[in-house]
Tab-separated table of C-alpha atoms in Angstrom:
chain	number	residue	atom	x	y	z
A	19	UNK	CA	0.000	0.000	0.000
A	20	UNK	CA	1.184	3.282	-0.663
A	21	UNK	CA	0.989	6.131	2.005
A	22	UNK	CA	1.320	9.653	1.627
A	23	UNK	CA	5.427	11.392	2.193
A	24	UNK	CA	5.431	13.592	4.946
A	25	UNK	CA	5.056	17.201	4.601
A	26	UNK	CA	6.613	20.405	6.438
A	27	UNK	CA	3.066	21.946	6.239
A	28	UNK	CA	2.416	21.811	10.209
A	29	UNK	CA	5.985	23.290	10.977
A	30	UNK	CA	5.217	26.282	8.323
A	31	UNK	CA	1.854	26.808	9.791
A	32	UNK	CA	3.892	27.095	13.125
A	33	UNK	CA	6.241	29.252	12.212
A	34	UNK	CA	3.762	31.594	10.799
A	35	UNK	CA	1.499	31.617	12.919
A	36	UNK	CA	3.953	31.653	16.396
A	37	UNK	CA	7.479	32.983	14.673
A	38	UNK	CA	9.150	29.592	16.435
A	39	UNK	CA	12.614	29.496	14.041
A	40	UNK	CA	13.660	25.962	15.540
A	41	UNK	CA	10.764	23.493	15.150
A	42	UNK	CA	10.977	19.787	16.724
A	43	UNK	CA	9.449	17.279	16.126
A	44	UNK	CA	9.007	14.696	19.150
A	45	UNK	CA	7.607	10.524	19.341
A	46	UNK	CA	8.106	7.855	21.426
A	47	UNK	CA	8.257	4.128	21.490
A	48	UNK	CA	8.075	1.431	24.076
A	49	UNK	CA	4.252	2.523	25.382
A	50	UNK	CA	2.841	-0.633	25.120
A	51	UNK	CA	6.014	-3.046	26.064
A	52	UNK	CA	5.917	-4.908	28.933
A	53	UNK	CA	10.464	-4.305	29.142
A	54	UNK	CA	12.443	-1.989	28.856
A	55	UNK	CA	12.259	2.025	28.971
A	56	UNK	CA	10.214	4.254	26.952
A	57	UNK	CA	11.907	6.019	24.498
A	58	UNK	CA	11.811	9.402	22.805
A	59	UNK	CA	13.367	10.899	20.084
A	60	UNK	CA	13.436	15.206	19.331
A	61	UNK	CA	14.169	15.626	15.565
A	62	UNK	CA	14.968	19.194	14.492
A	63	UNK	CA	14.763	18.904	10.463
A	64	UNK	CA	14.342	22.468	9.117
A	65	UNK	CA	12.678	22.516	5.736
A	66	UNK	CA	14.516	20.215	3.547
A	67	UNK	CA	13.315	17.758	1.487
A	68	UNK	CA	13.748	13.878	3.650
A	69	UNK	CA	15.396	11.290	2.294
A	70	UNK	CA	12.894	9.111	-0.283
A	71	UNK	CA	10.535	6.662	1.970
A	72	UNK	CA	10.191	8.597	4.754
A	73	UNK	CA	7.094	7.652	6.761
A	74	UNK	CA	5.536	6.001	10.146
A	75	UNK	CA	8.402	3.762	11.598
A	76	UNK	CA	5.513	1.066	12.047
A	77	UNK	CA	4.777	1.281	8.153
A	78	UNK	CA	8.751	0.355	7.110
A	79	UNK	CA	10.254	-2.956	7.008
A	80	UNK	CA	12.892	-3.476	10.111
A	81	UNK	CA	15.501	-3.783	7.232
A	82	UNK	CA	14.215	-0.595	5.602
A	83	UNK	CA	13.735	1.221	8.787
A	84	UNK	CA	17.149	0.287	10.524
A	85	UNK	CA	19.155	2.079	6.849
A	86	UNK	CA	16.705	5.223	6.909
A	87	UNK	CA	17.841	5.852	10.202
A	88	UNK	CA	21.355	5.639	9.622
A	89	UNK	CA	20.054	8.017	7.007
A	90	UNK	CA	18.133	10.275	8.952
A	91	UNK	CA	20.576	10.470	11.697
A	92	UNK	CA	23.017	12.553	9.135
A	93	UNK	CA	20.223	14.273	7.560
A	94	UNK	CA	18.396	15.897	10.419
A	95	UNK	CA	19.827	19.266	11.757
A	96	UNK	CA	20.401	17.437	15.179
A	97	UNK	CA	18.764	14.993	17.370
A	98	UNK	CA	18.159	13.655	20.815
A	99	UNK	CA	16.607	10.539	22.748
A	100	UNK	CA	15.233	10.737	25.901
A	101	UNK	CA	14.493	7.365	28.037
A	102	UNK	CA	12.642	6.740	31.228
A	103	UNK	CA	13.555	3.467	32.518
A	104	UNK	CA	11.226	0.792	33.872
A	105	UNK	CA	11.318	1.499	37.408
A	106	UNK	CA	10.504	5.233	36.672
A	107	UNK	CA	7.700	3.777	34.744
A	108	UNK	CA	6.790	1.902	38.017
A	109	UNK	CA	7.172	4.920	40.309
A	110	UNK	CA	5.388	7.735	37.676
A	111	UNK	CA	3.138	6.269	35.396
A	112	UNK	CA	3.335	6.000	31.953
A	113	UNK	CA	2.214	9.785	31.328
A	114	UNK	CA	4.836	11.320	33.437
A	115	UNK	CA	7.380	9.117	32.081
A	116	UNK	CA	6.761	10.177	28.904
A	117	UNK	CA	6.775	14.107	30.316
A	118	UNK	CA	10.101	13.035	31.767
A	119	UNK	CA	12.009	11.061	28.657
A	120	UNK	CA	10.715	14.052	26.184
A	121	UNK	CA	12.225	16.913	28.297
A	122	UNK	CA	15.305	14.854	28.637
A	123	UNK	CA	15.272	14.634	24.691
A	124	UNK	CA	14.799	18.049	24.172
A	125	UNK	CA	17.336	19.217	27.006
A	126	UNK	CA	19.781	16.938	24.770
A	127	UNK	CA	18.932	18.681	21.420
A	128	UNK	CA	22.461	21.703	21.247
A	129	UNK	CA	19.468	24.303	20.612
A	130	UNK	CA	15.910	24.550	22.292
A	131	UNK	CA	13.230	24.375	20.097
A	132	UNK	CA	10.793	27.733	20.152
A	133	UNK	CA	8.234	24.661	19.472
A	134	UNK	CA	7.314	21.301	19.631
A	135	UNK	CA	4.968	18.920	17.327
A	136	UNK	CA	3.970	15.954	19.148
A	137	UNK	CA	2.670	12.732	17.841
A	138	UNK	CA	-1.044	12.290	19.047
A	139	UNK	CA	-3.605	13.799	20.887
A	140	UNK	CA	-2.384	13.871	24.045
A	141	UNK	CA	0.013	16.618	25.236
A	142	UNK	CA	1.461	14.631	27.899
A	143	UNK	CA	4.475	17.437	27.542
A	144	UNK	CA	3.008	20.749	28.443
A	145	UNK	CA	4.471	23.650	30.009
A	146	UNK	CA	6.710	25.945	29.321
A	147	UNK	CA	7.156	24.260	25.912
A	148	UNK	CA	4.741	25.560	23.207
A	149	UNK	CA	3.494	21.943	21.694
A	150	UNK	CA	1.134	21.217	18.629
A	151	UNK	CA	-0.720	17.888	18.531
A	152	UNK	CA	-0.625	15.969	15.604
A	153	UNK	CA	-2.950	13.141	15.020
A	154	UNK	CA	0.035	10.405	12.900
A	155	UNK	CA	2.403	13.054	12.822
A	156	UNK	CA	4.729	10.550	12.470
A	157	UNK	CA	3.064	10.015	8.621
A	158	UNK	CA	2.076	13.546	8.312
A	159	UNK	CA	5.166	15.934	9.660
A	160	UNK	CA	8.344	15.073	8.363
A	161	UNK	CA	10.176	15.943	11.928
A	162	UNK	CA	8.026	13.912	13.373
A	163	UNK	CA	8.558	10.831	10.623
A	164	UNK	CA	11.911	11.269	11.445
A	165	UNK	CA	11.893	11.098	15.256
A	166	UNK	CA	9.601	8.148	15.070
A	167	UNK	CA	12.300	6.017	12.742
A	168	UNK	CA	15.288	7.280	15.506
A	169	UNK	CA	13.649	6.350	18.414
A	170	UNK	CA	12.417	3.130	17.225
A	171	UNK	CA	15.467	2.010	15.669
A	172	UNK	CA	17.522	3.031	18.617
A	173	UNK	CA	15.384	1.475	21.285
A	174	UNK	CA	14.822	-2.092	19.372
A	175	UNK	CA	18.807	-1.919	19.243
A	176	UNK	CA	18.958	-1.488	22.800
A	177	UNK	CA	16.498	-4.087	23.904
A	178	UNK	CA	18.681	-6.380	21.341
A	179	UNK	CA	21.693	-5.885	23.247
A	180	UNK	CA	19.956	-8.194	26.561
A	181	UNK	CA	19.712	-10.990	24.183
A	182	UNK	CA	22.547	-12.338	25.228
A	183	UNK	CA	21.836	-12.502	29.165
A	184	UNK	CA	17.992	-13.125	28.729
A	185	UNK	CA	18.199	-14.739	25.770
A	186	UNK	CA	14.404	-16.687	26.791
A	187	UNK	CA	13.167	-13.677	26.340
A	188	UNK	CA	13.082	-12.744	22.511
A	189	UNK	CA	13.564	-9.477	22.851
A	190	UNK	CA	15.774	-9.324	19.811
A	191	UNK	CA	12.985	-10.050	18.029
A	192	UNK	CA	9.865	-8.094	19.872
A	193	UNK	CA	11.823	-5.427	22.463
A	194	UNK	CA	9.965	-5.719	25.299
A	195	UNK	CA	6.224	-6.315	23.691
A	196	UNK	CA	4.340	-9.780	24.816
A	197	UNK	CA	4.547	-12.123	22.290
A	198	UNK	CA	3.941	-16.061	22.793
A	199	UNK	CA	8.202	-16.353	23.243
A	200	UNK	CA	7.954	-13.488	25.718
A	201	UNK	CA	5.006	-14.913	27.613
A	202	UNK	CA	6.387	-18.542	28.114
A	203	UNK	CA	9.908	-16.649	29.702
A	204	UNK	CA	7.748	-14.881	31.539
A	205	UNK	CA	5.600	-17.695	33.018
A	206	UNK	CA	8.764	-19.884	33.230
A	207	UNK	CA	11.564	-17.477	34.589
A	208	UNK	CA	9.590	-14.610	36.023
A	209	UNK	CA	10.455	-11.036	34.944
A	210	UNK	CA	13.745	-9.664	34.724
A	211	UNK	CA	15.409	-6.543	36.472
A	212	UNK	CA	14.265	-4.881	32.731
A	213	UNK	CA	10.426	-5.505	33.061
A	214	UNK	CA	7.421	-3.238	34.533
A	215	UNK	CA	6.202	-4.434	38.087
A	216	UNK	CA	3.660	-2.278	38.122
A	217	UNK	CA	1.467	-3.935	34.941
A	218	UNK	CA	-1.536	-6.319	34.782
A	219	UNK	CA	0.264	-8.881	32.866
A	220	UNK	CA	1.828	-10.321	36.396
A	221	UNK	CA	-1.937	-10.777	37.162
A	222	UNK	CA	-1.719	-13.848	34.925
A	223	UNK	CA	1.351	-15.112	36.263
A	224	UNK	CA	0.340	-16.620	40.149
A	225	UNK	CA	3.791	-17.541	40.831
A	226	UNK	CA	5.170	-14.624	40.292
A	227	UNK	CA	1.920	-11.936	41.378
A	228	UNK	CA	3.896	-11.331	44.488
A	229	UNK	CA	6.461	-8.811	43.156
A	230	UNK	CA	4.068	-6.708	41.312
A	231	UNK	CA	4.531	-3.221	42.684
A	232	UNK	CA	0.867	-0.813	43.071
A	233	UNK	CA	1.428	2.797	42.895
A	234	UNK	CA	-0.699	5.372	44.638
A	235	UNK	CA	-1.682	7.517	42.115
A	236	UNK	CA	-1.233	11.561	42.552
A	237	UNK	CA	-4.381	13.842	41.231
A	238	UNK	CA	-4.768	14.449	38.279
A	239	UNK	CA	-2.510	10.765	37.361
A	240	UNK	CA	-2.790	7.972	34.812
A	241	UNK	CA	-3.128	4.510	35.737
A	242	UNK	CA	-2.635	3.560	32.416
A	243	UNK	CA	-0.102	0.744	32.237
A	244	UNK	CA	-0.693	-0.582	28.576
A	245	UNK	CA	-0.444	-4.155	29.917
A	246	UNK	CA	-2.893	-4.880	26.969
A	247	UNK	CA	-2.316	-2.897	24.459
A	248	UNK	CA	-1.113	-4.531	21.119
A	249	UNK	CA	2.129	-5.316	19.516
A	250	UNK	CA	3.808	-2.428	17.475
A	251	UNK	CA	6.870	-4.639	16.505
């Protein structure tokens, strides 16, 4: 199927309309994995043309994806990734984490954006950075595109590299998201120093329901912990 390229059209409306100069665009991966951090990657692209296939990280090939990235990683102006690890995803919630491994991206980027386009609906970054919502910005808004290929390249890496001392696991093959390889470690070994306590998956799992951790939600929190949300690997 053939999608729609990526346009600059909601970073020119932005700089019209606001005067921003540096424009990010910011997505994240890992929401829905049961290991490993959440990960998020600030793109600053200007208004150059992206290299040819740019689009949704979920839309490309893992072959295709992995060589745009090394692409995109010369191409953009400059780039960051933020992470919040697993226990901070215990301790937070998954919305704060996300607050907390975006401003660690953009704190990374060697110039602060005057604004931010965000992938969704949600501004789970708010104040004091100026933020547009996109609905699949990361197919619409080439920063975005961009950010979403990063993160997802460089977080699958990273969940690669504990192959080799969980190697039950899988998570070569599906970072951190429940699949059937994931689910029999899990049942067999219990979950490892790199998995989320604090998720209804360890409901399922009697022998090992003891070390789930509950966290006492603030106002205004999420108790969101995407325990059954789908695969995006």
């Amino acid at each position: 199927m053939a999608y729609e390229p990526p346009t600059h059209t909601v970073e020119r409306s932005i700089r019209a309309i606001t005067g921003a100069k540096i424009v990010a665009g910011v997505d994240e991966v890992g929401r829905g994995a049961w290991a490993g951090p959440v990960t998020v990657c600030a793109a600053v692209t200007g208004l150059r043309r992206p290299p040819a296939g740019l689009t949704d990280s979920k839309l490309l090939s893992p072959k295709r994806r992995t060589e745009l990235a090394a692409l995109l990683e010369d191409w953009v102006t400059c780039h960051a990734l933020g992470h919040a690890s697993p226990q901070e995803i215990d301790e937070l919630g998954m919305t704060a984490s996300l607050r907390l491994a975006a401003v660690r991206a953009l704190e990374g980027l060697p110039v602060r954006p005057d604004a931010v386009i965000l992938d969704g609906k949600h501004d789970y970054l708010g104040r004091p950075w100026q933020v547009r919502t996109v609905i699949k910005g990361d197919q619409s808004c080439v920063a975005v595109a961009a950010a979403s290929v990063i993160a997802k390249v460089r977080r699958d890496a990273m969940m690669a590299e504990l192959q080799g001392e969980f190697a039950a696991f899988g998570f070569a093959a599906n970072a951190g998201y429940p699949s059937p390889v994931h689910k029999a470690a899990l049942a067999e070994w219990g979950p490892t120093p790199h998995h989320r306590l604090s998720w209804s998956y360890l409901d399922a799992l009697p022998q090992w329901r003891h070390l789930k951790k509950v966290r006492v939600a603030a106002v205004g929190d999420d108790l969101e912990d995407g325990g059954q949300l789908g695969f995006d690997f």
